[in-house]
């Protein structure tokens, strides 16, 4: 990376430092969740590790006071950037009553928070894409200038919802940005066994929209692509399909053994391009980040994670009868 790429992209030194801190916070929350899972304290983790640059680079290019997001289950970085807190995410991991996503009803990674315009997701993959398209349609009908932003893994691009959502968005020129986080594996199935085309973004042409493939390990490159897509959307030029090529540094989930389908050497090689490390290096080379400031950020992040963990672990579970809420009508008296 050249030393002033963020300035060329329209980002200030303060913004890229904030991006780095958010990326690091996502990583440290994720790492803590794995420790909690392995010690039997939380039931499940589905990781964002390796994908933080794509998630946070994209989110910073959006208007997080107006735009809507429909994240997929790995998107710790997106929901943090949109306003969820470490405490919110830990409450969800521990399935406590205060969990803002579902009050402890849903498994972790099923995000949803109205006040931050995060659409509720569900377990079947790709169902969030038609929802995001619907929100974009509503915005267009109401003559509002927000966009909807939806993410998914490359395995999800082979589902019917992907075709139906993008086809509808293309036909009606809706202000929706679809970002595929191509982390090379749909659980155990490698990319070349999932997709026959040379990449995912080439499919955009079929839907009559702009498509581009970017380096998902570079938050500045992702930022620029999403910023351009947002400008097109609010100017009435329709939707975009962005493919951010990255790598999943962990197993698919805490219930998966990735040693059965990929070599340890492959993962170790990918770790050399870990976006946390490469972005830190870029910031230091550009004079934005010093060793002293980095240590300070790491301490601040660790404190946030520790406080969130302690709070969520001590927080109460929902009362058993709360399981009936939003399912059956409640009678007075």
mmCIF file of N, CA and C in Angstrom, residues 132-259:
data_model
loop_
_atom_site.group_PDB
_atom_site.id
_atom_site.type_symbol
_atom_site.label_atom_id
_atom_site.label_comp_id
_atom_site.label_asym_id
_atom_site.label_seq_id
_atom_site.Cartn_x
_atom_site.Cartn_y
_atom_site.Cartn_z
ATOM 1 N N UNK A 132 -33.397 -7.027 2.053
ATOM 2 C CA UNK A 132 -32.684 -5.781 1.765
ATOM 3 C C UNK A 132 -33.228 -5.118 0.503
ATOM 4 N N UNK A 133 -33.562 -5.929 -0.486
ATOM 5 C CA UNK A 133 -34.147 -5.407 -1.719
ATOM 6 C C UNK A 133 -35.513 -4.780 -1.430
ATOM 7 N N UNK A 134 -36.275 -5.404 -0.547
ATOM 8 C CA UNK A 134 -37.582 -4.851 -0.164
ATOM 9 C C UNK A 134 -37.452 -3.505 0.518
ATOM 10 N N UNK A 135 -36.457 -3.378 1.385
ATOM 11 C CA UNK A 135 -36.212 -2.094 2.055
ATOM 12 C C UNK A 135 -35.825 -1.029 1.031
ATOM 13 N N UNK A 136 -34.989 -1.409 0.063
ATOM 14 C CA UNK A 136 -34.597 -0.465 -0.992
ATOM 15 C C UNK A 136 -35.810 -0.038 -1.820
ATOM 16 N N UNK A 137 -36.714 -0.976 -2.094
ATOM 17 C CA UNK A 137 -37.944 -0.654 -2.828
ATOM 18 C C UNK A 137 -38.786 0.341 -2.036
ATOM 19 N N UNK A 138 -38.912 0.105 -0.728
ATOM 20 C CA UNK A 138 -39.684 1.019 0.122
ATOM 21 C C UNK A 138 -39.074 2.419 0.093
ATOM 22 N N UNK A 139 -37.731 2.483 0.168
ATOM 23 C CA UNK A 139 -37.067 3.775 0.121
ATOM 24 C C UNK A 139 -37.320 4.505 -1.183
ATOM 25 N N UNK A 140 -37.291 3.770 -2.280
ATOM 26 C CA UNK A 140 -37.534 4.382 -3.587
ATOM 27 C C UNK A 140 -38.976 4.867 -3.694
ATOM 28 N N UNK A 141 -39.918 4.066 -3.191
ATOM 29 C CA UNK A 141 -41.332 4.447 -3.243
ATOM 30 C C UNK A 141 -41.617 5.689 -2.404
ATOM 31 N N UNK A 142 -40.897 5.825 -1.301
ATOM 32 C CA UNK A 142 -41.097 6.967 -0.398
ATOM 33 C C UNK A 142 -40.199 8.160 -0.764
ATOM 34 N N UNK A 143 -39.427 8.012 -1.834
ATOM 35 C CA UNK A 143 -38.533 9.084 -2.314
ATOM 36 C C UNK A 143 -37.511 9.489 -1.251
ATOM 37 N N UNK A 144 -36.996 8.506 -0.540
ATOM 38 C CA UNK A 144 -35.948 8.756 0.444
ATOM 39 C C UNK A 144 -34.590 8.424 -0.184
ATOM 40 N N UNK A 145 -33.529 9.007 0.389
ATOM 41 C CA UNK A 145 -32.229 8.852 -0.262
ATOM 42 C C UNK A 145 -31.288 7.912 0.491
ATOM 43 N N UNK A 146 -31.831 6.967 1.267
ATOM 44 C CA UNK A 146 -30.967 5.970 1.892
ATOM 45 C C UNK A 146 -30.728 4.800 0.934
ATOM 46 N N UNK A 147 -29.729 4.007 1.255
ATOM 47 C CA UNK A 147 -29.510 2.755 0.526
ATOM 48 C C UNK A 147 -29.611 1.599 1.512
ATOM 49 N N UNK A 148 -29.838 0.415 0.998
ATOM 50 C CA UNK A 148 -29.747 -0.782 1.846
ATOM 51 C C UNK A 148 -28.505 -1.556 1.426
ATOM 52 N N UNK A 149 -27.865 -2.139 2.429
ATOM 53 C CA UNK A 149 -26.589 -2.820 2.238
ATOM 54 C C UNK A 149 -26.729 -4.238 2.772
ATOM 55 N N UNK A 150 -26.452 -5.222 1.924
ATOM 56 C CA UNK A 150 -26.624 -6.620 2.334
ATOM 57 C C UNK A 150 -25.340 -7.394 2.059
ATOM 58 N N UNK A 151 -24.984 -8.259 2.991
ATOM 59 C CA UNK A 151 -23.786 -9.082 2.852
ATOM 60 C C UNK A 151 -24.146 -10.561 2.886
ATOM 61 N N UNK A 152 -23.279 -11.365 2.305
ATOM 62 C CA UNK A 152 -23.464 -12.814 2.302
ATOM 63 C C UNK A 152 -22.159 -13.469 1.894
ATOM 64 N N UNK A 153 -22.058 -14.761 2.157
ATOM 65 C CA UNK A 153 -20.893 -15.514 1.726
ATOM 66 C C UNK A 153 -21.047 -15.965 0.291
ATOM 67 N N UNK A 154 -19.936 -16.368 -0.336
ATOM 68 C CA UNK A 154 -20.001 -16.754 -1.753
ATOM 69 C C UNK A 154 -20.837 -18.008 -1.966
ATOM 70 N N UNK A 155 -20.924 -18.882 -0.950
ATOM 71 C CA UNK A 155 -21.779 -20.057 -1.079
ATOM 72 C C UNK A 155 -23.242 -19.675 -1.241
ATOM 73 N N UNK A 156 -23.628 -18.544 -0.631
ATOM 74 C CA UNK A 156 -25.015 -18.075 -0.711
ATOM 75 C C UNK A 156 -25.399 -17.594 -2.102
ATOM 76 N N UNK A 157 -24.398 -17.306 -2.942
ATOM 77 C CA UNK A 157 -24.719 -16.797 -4.277
ATOM 78 C C UNK A 157 -25.291 -17.870 -5.189
ATOM 79 N N UNK A 158 -25.351 -19.096 -4.694
ATOM 80 C CA UNK A 158 -25.920 -20.189 -5.482
ATOM 81 C C UNK A 158 -27.344 -20.524 -5.051
ATOM 82 N N UNK A 159 -27.895 -19.721 -4.156
ATOM 83 C CA UNK A 159 -29.263 -19.932 -3.676
ATOM 84 C C UNK A 159 -30.255 -19.140 -4.533
ATOM 85 N N UNK A 160 -31.484 -19.606 -4.546
ATOM 86 C CA UNK A 160 -32.522 -18.926 -5.329
ATOM 87 C C UNK A 160 -32.765 -17.495 -4.890
ATOM 88 N N UNK A 161 -32.647 -17.231 -3.586
ATOM 89 C CA UNK A 161 -32.891 -15.880 -3.075
ATOM 90 C C UNK A 161 -31.929 -14.865 -3.698
ATOM 91 N N UNK A 162 -30.696 -15.311 -3.971
ATOM 92 C CA UNK A 162 -29.698 -14.431 -4.595
ATOM 93 C C UNK A 162 -30.188 -14.003 -5.973
ATOM 94 N N UNK A 163 -30.599 -14.965 -6.775
ATOM 95 C CA UNK A 163 -31.084 -14.647 -8.122
ATOM 96 C C UNK A 163 -32.328 -13.769 -8.054
ATOM 97 N N UNK A 164 -33.305 -14.165 -7.244
ATOM 98 C CA UNK A 164 -34.573 -13.436 -7.197
ATOM 99 C C UNK A 164 -34.383 -12.007 -6.699
ATOM 100 N N UNK A 165 -33.564 -11.863 -5.643
ATOM 101 C CA UNK A 165 -33.341 -10.533 -5.086
ATOM 102 C C UNK A 165 -32.622 -9.616 -6.058
ATOM 103 N N UNK A 166 -31.520 -10.108 -6.656
ATOM 104 C CA UNK A 166 -30.761 -9.257 -7.563
ATOM 105 C C UNK A 166 -31.516 -8.991 -8.865
ATOM 106 N N UNK A 167 -32.255 -9.959 -9.328
ATOM 107 C CA UNK A 167 -33.038 -9.755 -10.540
ATOM 108 C C UNK A 167 -34.064 -8.646 -10.335
ATOM 109 N N UNK A 168 -34.758 -8.697 -9.193
ATOM 110 C CA UNK A 168 -35.769 -7.681 -8.884
ATOM 111 C C UNK A 168 -35.109 -6.312 -8.724
ATOM 112 N N UNK A 169 -33.968 -6.283 -8.023
ATOM 113 C CA UNK A 169 -33.249 -5.022 -7.819
ATOM 114 C C UNK A 169 -32.801 -4.425 -9.138
ATOM 115 N N UNK A 170 -32.323 -5.283 -10.050
ATOM 116 C CA UNK A 170 -31.871 -4.810 -11.350
ATOM 117 C C UNK A 170 -32.995 -4.275 -12.204
ATOM 118 N N UNK A 171 -34.099 -5.003 -12.238
ATOM 119 C CA UNK A 171 -35.252 -4.592 -13.048
ATOM 120 C C UNK A 171 -35.779 -3.232 -12.600
ATOM 121 N N UNK A 172 -35.844 -3.023 -11.286
ATOM 122 C CA UNK A 172 -36.441 -1.800 -10.732
ATOM 123 C C UNK A 172 -35.408 -0.744 -10.345
ATOM 124 N N UNK A 173 -34.127 -1.004 -10.683
ATOM 125 C CA UNK A 173 -33.038 -0.039 -10.414
ATOM 126 C C UNK A 173 -33.083 0.454 -8.965
ATOM 127 N N UNK A 174 -33.050 -0.485 -8.038
ATOM 128 C CA UNK A 174 -33.205 -0.143 -6.631
ATOM 129 C C UNK A 174 -31.872 0.214 -5.974
ATOM 130 N N UNK A 175 -31.914 1.068 -4.952
ATOM 131 C CA UNK A 175 -30.686 1.498 -4.264
ATOM 132 C C UNK A 175 -30.214 0.470 -3.231
ATOM 133 N N UNK A 176 -29.736 -0.655 -3.721
ATOM 134 C CA UNK A 176 -29.259 -1.720 -2.826
ATOM 135 C C UNK A 176 -27.841 -2.129 -3.243
ATOM 136 N N UNK A 177 -26.985 -2.284 -2.254
ATOM 137 C CA UNK A 177 -25.605 -2.730 -2.490
ATOM 138 C C UNK A 177 -25.459 -4.123 -1.906
ATOM 139 N N UNK A 178 -25.108 -5.082 -2.724
ATOM 140 C CA UNK A 178 -24.885 -6.453 -2.275
ATOM 141 C C UNK A 178 -23.379 -6.711 -2.249
ATOM 142 N N UNK A 179 -22.865 -7.061 -1.076
ATOM 143 C CA UNK A 179 -21.436 -7.373 -0.976
ATOM 144 C C UNK A 179 -21.260 -8.841 -0.601
ATOM 145 N N UNK A 180 -20.608 -9.573 -1.474
ATOM 146 C CA UNK A 180 -20.302 -10.982 -1.237
ATOM 147 C C UNK A 180 -18.923 -11.062 -0.584
ATOM 148 N N UNK A 181 -18.865 -11.603 0.610
ATOM 149 C CA UNK A 181 -17.596 -11.810 1.297
ATOM 150 C C UNK A 181 -17.095 -13.206 0.913
ATOM 151 N N UNK A 182 -16.301 -13.240 -0.139
ATOM 152 C CA UNK A 182 -15.823 -14.518 -0.675
ATOM 153 C C UNK A 182 -14.638 -14.993 0.165
ATOM 154 N N UNK A 183 -14.919 -15.875 1.130
ATOM 155 C CA UNK A 183 -13.846 -16.358 2.025
ATOM 156 C C UNK A 183 -13.320 -17.737 1.609
ATOM 157 N N UNK A 184 -13.650 -18.128 0.369
ATOM 158 C CA UNK A 184 -13.097 -19.318 -0.297
ATOM 159 C C UNK A 184 -13.766 -20.649 0.054
ATOM 160 N N UNK A 185 -14.560 -20.689 1.129
ATOM 161 C CA UNK A 185 -15.172 -21.965 1.528
ATOM 162 C C UNK A 185 -16.624 -21.767 1.965
ATOM 163 N N UNK A 186 -17.528 -22.585 1.423
ATOM 164 C CA UNK A 186 -18.896 -22.678 1.921
ATOM 165 C C UNK A 186 -18.938 -23.902 2.833
ATOM 166 N N UNK A 187 -18.722 -23.678 4.108
ATOM 167 C CA UNK A 187 -18.408 -24.723 5.081
ATOM 168 C C UNK A 187 -17.188 -25.487 4.562
ATOM 169 N N UNK A 188 -17.364 -26.680 4.012
ATOM 170 C CA UNK A 188 -16.202 -27.465 3.586
ATOM 171 C C UNK A 188 -15.985 -27.452 2.076
ATOM 172 N N UNK A 189 -16.833 -26.754 1.336
ATOM 173 C CA UNK A 189 -16.774 -26.814 -0.131
ATOM 174 C C UNK A 189 -15.964 -25.640 -0.675
ATOM 175 N N UNK A 190 -14.830 -25.898 -1.343
ATOM 176 C CA UNK A 190 -13.998 -24.804 -1.863
ATOM 177 C C UNK A 190 -14.676 -24.076 -3.017
ATOM 178 N N UNK A 191 -14.217 -22.865 -3.277
ATOM 179 C CA UNK A 191 -14.851 -21.988 -4.263
ATOM 180 C C UNK A 191 -15.009 -22.656 -5.628
ATOM 181 N N UNK A 192 -13.973 -23.357 -6.075
ATOM 182 C CA UNK A 192 -14.026 -23.932 -7.426
ATOM 183 C C UNK A 192 -15.068 -25.039 -7.562
ATOM 184 N N UNK A 193 -15.554 -25.561 -6.431
ATOM 185 C CA UNK A 193 -16.632 -26.558 -6.472
ATOM 186 C C UNK A 193 -18.008 -25.927 -6.279
ATOM 187 N N UNK A 194 -18.039 -24.618 -6.075
ATOM 188 C CA UNK A 194 -19.301 -23.906 -5.862
ATOM 189 C C UNK A 194 -19.741 -23.114 -7.084
ATOM 190 N N UNK A 195 -18.748 -22.475 -7.743
ATOM 191 C CA UNK A 195 -19.050 -21.470 -8.767
ATOM 192 C C UNK A 195 -18.276 -21.792 -10.042
ATOM 193 N N UNK A 196 -18.976 -21.892 -11.160
ATOM 194 C CA UNK A 196 -18.320 -22.217 -12.430
ATOM 195 C C UNK A 196 -17.756 -20.982 -13.115
ATOM 196 N N UNK A 197 -18.311 -19.807 -12.816
ATOM 197 C CA UNK A 197 -17.794 -18.580 -13.441
ATOM 198 C C UNK A 197 -16.460 -18.191 -12.812
ATOM 199 N N UNK A 198 -15.722 -17.312 -13.475
ATOM 200 C CA UNK A 198 -14.376 -16.963 -12.999
ATOM 201 C C UNK A 198 -14.403 -16.255 -11.655
ATOM 202 N N UNK A 199 -15.476 -15.550 -11.364
ATOM 203 C CA UNK A 199 -15.661 -14.917 -10.062
ATOM 204 C C UNK A 199 -17.154 -14.700 -9.837
ATOM 205 N N UNK A 200 -17.493 -14.091 -8.728
ATOM 206 C CA UNK A 200 -18.910 -13.852 -8.419
ATOM 207 C C UNK A 200 -19.418 -12.580 -9.071
ATOM 208 N N UNK A 201 -18.587 -11.538 -9.114
ATOM 209 C CA UNK A 201 -19.076 -10.233 -9.580
ATOM 210 C C UNK A 201 -19.459 -10.240 -11.059
ATOM 211 N N UNK A 202 -18.931 -11.192 -11.819
ATOM 212 C CA UNK A 202 -19.272 -11.271 -13.245
ATOM 213 C C UNK A 202 -20.766 -11.525 -13.438
ATOM 214 N N UNK A 203 -21.398 -12.085 -12.418
ATOM 215 C CA UNK A 203 -22.836 -12.365 -12.489
ATOM 216 C C UNK A 203 -23.668 -11.085 -12.524
ATOM 217 N N UNK A 204 -23.085 -9.966 -12.103
ATOM 218 C CA UNK A 204 -23.824 -8.699 -12.063
ATOM 219 C C UNK A 204 -24.406 -8.337 -13.428
ATOM 220 N N UNK A 205 -23.647 -8.646 -14.470
ATOM 221 C CA UNK A 205 -24.084 -8.284 -15.824
ATOM 222 C C UNK A 205 -25.432 -8.910 -16.154
ATOM 223 N N UNK A 206 -25.654 -10.125 -15.654
ATOM 224 C CA UNK A 206 -26.922 -10.818 -15.915
ATOM 225 C C UNK A 206 -28.106 -10.082 -15.306
ATOM 226 N N UNK A 207 -27.840 -9.331 -14.249
ATOM 227 C CA UNK A 207 -28.916 -8.627 -13.542
ATOM 228 C C UNK A 207 -28.970 -7.153 -13.916
ATOM 229 N N UNK A 208 -28.159 -6.751 -14.893
ATOM 230 C CA UNK A 208 -28.203 -5.372 -15.360
ATOM 231 C C UNK A 208 -27.681 -4.376 -14.354
ATOM 232 N N UNK A 209 -26.642 -4.773 -13.617
ATOM 233 C CA UNK A 209 -26.097 -3.865 -12.609
ATOM 234 C C UNK A 209 -24.577 -3.851 -12.661
ATOM 235 N N UNK A 210 -24.020 -2.883 -11.958
ATOM 236 C CA UNK A 210 -22.566 -2.757 -11.853
ATOM 237 C C UNK A 210 -22.015 -3.879 -10.980
ATOM 238 N N UNK A 211 -20.886 -4.472 -11.394
ATOM 239 C CA UNK A 211 -20.236 -5.512 -10.593
ATOM 240 C C UNK A 211 -18.739 -5.318 -10.555
ATOM 241 N N UNK A 212 -18.123 -5.575 -9.407
ATOM 242 C CA UNK A 212 -16.678 -5.410 -9.274
ATOM 243 C C UNK A 212 -16.136 -6.382 -8.230
ATOM 244 N N UNK A 213 -14.927 -6.874 -8.457
ATOM 245 C CA UNK A 213 -14.223 -7.708 -7.488
ATOM 246 C C UNK A 213 -13.087 -6.892 -6.888
ATOM 247 N N UNK A 214 -13.006 -6.887 -5.547
ATOM 248 C CA UNK A 214 -11.966 -6.108 -4.866
ATOM 249 C C UNK A 214 -11.232 -6.990 -3.858
ATOM 250 N N UNK A 215 -10.093 -6.481 -3.406
ATOM 251 C CA UNK A 215 -9.309 -7.159 -2.377
ATOM 252 C C UNK A 215 -9.979 -6.957 -1.024
ATOM 253 N N UNK A 216 -10.607 -7.988 -0.516
ATOM 254 C CA UNK A 216 -11.335 -7.896 0.745
ATOM 255 C C UNK A 216 -10.455 -7.785 1.969
ATOM 256 N N UNK A 217 -9.137 -7.922 1.801
ATOM 257 C CA UNK A 217 -8.218 -7.732 2.921
ATOM 258 C C UNK A 217 -7.742 -6.283 3.036
ATOM 259 N N UNK A 218 -8.181 -5.442 2.133
ATOM 260 C CA UNK A 218 -7.774 -4.038 2.108
ATOM 261 C C UNK A 218 -9.000 -3.160 2.381
ATOM 262 N N UNK A 219 -9.132 -2.619 3.598
ATOM 263 C CA UNK A 219 -10.332 -1.847 3.928
ATOM 264 C C UNK A 219 -10.492 -0.590 3.085
ATOM 265 N N UNK A 220 -9.387 -0.026 2.614
ATOM 266 C CA UNK A 220 -9.476 1.200 1.816
ATOM 267 C C UNK A 220 -10.036 0.894 0.427
ATOM 268 N N UNK A 221 -9.606 -0.215 -0.160
ATOM 269 C CA UNK A 221 -10.129 -0.612 -1.474
ATOM 270 C C UNK A 221 -11.621 -0.940 -1.386
ATOM 271 N N UNK A 222 -12.012 -1.630 -0.329
ATOM 272 C CA UNK A 222 -13.435 -1.947 -0.144
ATOM 273 C C UNK A 222 -14.227 -0.662 0.083
ATOM 274 N N UNK A 223 -13.698 0.236 0.906
ATOM 275 C CA UNK A 223 -14.343 1.523 1.172
ATOM 276 C C UNK A 223 -14.627 2.260 -0.140
ATOM 277 N N UNK A 224 -13.635 2.345 -0.999
ATOM 278 C CA UNK A 224 -13.778 3.074 -2.262
ATOM 279 C C UNK A 224 -14.860 2.454 -3.148
ATOM 280 N N UNK A 225 -14.880 1.129 -3.215
ATOM 281 C CA UNK A 225 -15.873 0.443 -4.054
ATOM 282 C C UNK A 225 -17.289 0.667 -3.540
ATOM 283 N N UNK A 226 -17.458 0.590 -2.225
ATOM 284 C CA UNK A 226 -18.799 0.770 -1.647
ATOM 285 C C UNK A 226 -19.223 2.232 -1.714
ATOM 286 N N UNK A 227 -18.279 3.140 -1.527
ATOM 287 C CA UNK A 227 -18.591 4.571 -1.638
ATOM 288 C C UNK A 227 -19.113 4.898 -3.039
ATOM 289 N N UNK A 228 -18.429 4.375 -4.055
ATOM 290 C CA UNK A 228 -18.870 4.594 -5.441
ATOM 291 C C UNK A 228 -20.246 3.972 -5.670
ATOM 292 N N UNK A 229 -20.453 2.778 -5.111
ATOM 293 C CA UNK A 229 -21.751 2.097 -5.267
ATOM 294 C C UNK A 229 -22.867 2.899 -4.610
ATOM 295 N N UNK A 230 -22.566 3.482 -3.459
ATOM 296 C CA UNK A 230 -23.587 4.280 -2.765
ATOM 297 C C UNK A 230 -23.937 5.522 -3.582
ATOM 298 N N UNK A 231 -22.924 6.156 -4.144
ATOM 299 C CA UNK A 231 -23.164 7.343 -4.968
ATOM 300 C C UNK A 231 -24.055 6.998 -6.158
ATOM 301 N N UNK A 232 -23.780 5.857 -6.783
ATOM 302 C CA UNK A 232 -24.623 5.424 -7.912
ATOM 303 C C UNK A 232 -26.054 5.191 -7.446
ATOM 304 N N UNK A 233 -26.199 4.559 -6.294
ATOM 305 C CA UNK A 233 -27.535 4.213 -5.790
ATOM 306 C C UNK A 233 -28.367 5.458 -5.510
ATOM 307 N N UNK A 234 -27.795 6.430 -4.788
ATOM 308 C CA UNK A 234 -28.575 7.624 -4.431
ATOM 309 C C UNK A 234 -28.791 8.534 -5.633
ATOM 310 N N UNK A 235 -27.979 8.389 -6.676
ATOM 311 C CA UNK A 235 -28.171 9.170 -7.902
ATOM 312 C C UNK A 235 -29.159 8.523 -8.870
ATOM 313 N N UNK A 236 -29.749 7.401 -8.443
ATOM 314 C CA UNK A 236 -30.746 6.745 -9.270
ATOM 315 C C UNK A 236 -30.184 5.813 -10.312
ATOM 316 N N UNK A 237 -28.889 5.443 -10.166
ATOM 317 C CA UNK A 237 -28.248 4.578 -11.163
ATOM 318 C C UNK A 237 -28.332 3.098 -10.817
ATOM 319 N N UNK A 238 -29.096 2.770 -9.790
ATOM 320 C CA UNK A 238 -29.390 1.375 -9.517
ATOM 321 C C UNK A 238 -28.417 0.658 -8.604
ATOM 322 N N UNK A 239 -28.560 -0.665 -8.525
ATOM 323 C CA UNK A 239 -27.822 -1.481 -7.561
ATOM 324 C C UNK A 239 -26.422 -1.857 -8.018
ATOM 325 N N UNK A 240 -25.656 -2.395 -7.068
ATOM 326 C CA UNK A 240 -24.298 -2.866 -7.355
ATOM 327 C C UNK A 240 -24.054 -4.204 -6.672
ATOM 328 N N UNK A 241 -23.197 -5.005 -7.291
ATOM 329 C CA UNK A 241 -22.738 -6.267 -6.708
ATOM 330 C C UNK A 241 -21.230 -6.171 -6.526
ATOM 331 N N UNK A 242 -20.779 -6.242 -5.275
ATOM 332 C CA UNK A 242 -19.358 -6.146 -4.955
ATOM 333 C C UNK A 242 -18.894 -7.472 -4.372
ATOM 334 N N UNK A 243 -17.831 -8.010 -4.914
ATOM 335 C CA UNK A 243 -17.231 -9.234 -4.389
ATOM 336 C C UNK A 243 -15.934 -8.867 -3.680
ATOM 337 N N UNK A 244 -15.894 -9.067 -2.376
ATOM 338 C CA UNK A 244 -14.696 -8.796 -1.583
ATOM 339 C C UNK A 244 -14.009 -10.131 -1.301
ATOM 340 N N UNK A 245 -12.872 -10.353 -1.946
ATOM 341 C CA UNK A 245 -12.178 -11.640 -1.828
ATOM 342 C C UNK A 245 -11.296 -11.621 -0.584
ATOM 343 N N UNK A 246 -11.567 -12.544 0.322
ATOM 344 C CA UNK A 246 -10.857 -12.591 1.591
ATOM 345 C C UNK A 246 -10.562 -14.050 1.946
ATOM 346 N N UNK A 247 -10.387 -14.330 3.226
ATOM 347 C CA UNK A 247 -10.109 -15.705 3.638
ATOM 348 C C UNK A 247 -10.612 -15.911 5.061
ATOM 349 N N UNK A 248 -11.213 -17.045 5.295
ATOM 350 C CA UNK A 248 -11.733 -17.393 6.628
ATOM 351 C C UNK A 248 -10.614 -18.039 7.435
ATOM 352 N N UNK A 249 -10.128 -17.349 8.461
ATOM 353 C CA UNK A 249 -8.977 -17.834 9.218
ATOM 354 C C UNK A 249 -9.325 -18.906 10.244
ATOM 355 N N UNK A 250 -10.589 -19.064 10.562
ATOM 356 C CA UNK A 250 -11.014 -20.078 11.533
ATOM 357 C C UNK A 250 -11.783 -21.193 10.816
ATOM 358 N N UNK A 251 -12.158 -22.191 11.581
ATOM 359 C CA UNK A 251 -13.111 -23.185 11.072
ATOM 360 C C UNK A 251 -14.435 -22.489 10.774
ATOM 361 N N UNK A 252 -15.311 -23.154 10.038
ATOM 362 C CA UNK A 252 -16.609 -22.561 9.694
ATOM 363 C C UNK A 252 -17.333 -22.068 10.939
ATOM 364 N N UNK A 253 -17.318 -22.868 11.977
ATOM 365 C CA UNK A 253 -17.933 -22.493 13.252
ATOM 366 C C UNK A 253 -17.249 -23.297 14.353
ATOM 367 N N UNK A 254 -17.670 -23.068 15.574
ATOM 368 C CA UNK A 254 -17.093 -23.801 16.703
ATOM 369 C C UNK A 254 -17.460 -25.283 16.684
ATOM 370 N N UNK A 255 -18.386 -25.664 15.796
ATOM 371 C CA UNK A 255 -18.781 -27.079 15.668
ATOM 372 C C UNK A 255 -18.126 -27.762 14.462
ATOM 373 N N UNK A 256 -17.210 -27.057 13.800
ATOM 374 C CA UNK A 256 -16.618 -27.567 12.559
ATOM 375 C C UNK A 256 -15.142 -27.904 12.782
ATOM 376 N N UNK A 257 -14.670 -28.953 12.114
ATOM 377 C CA UNK A 257 -13.249 -29.301 12.121
ATOM 378 C C UNK A 257 -12.707 -29.082 10.713
ATOM 379 N N UNK A 258 -12.078 -27.942 10.490
ATOM 380 C CA UNK A 258 -11.642 -27.613 9.136
ATOM 381 C C UNK A 258 -10.429 -28.408 8.683
ATOM 382 N N UNK A 259 -9.823 -29.186 9.576
ATOM 383 C CA UNK A 259 -8.680 -30.009 9.182
ATOM 384 C C UNK A 259 -9.089 -31.116 8.212
#
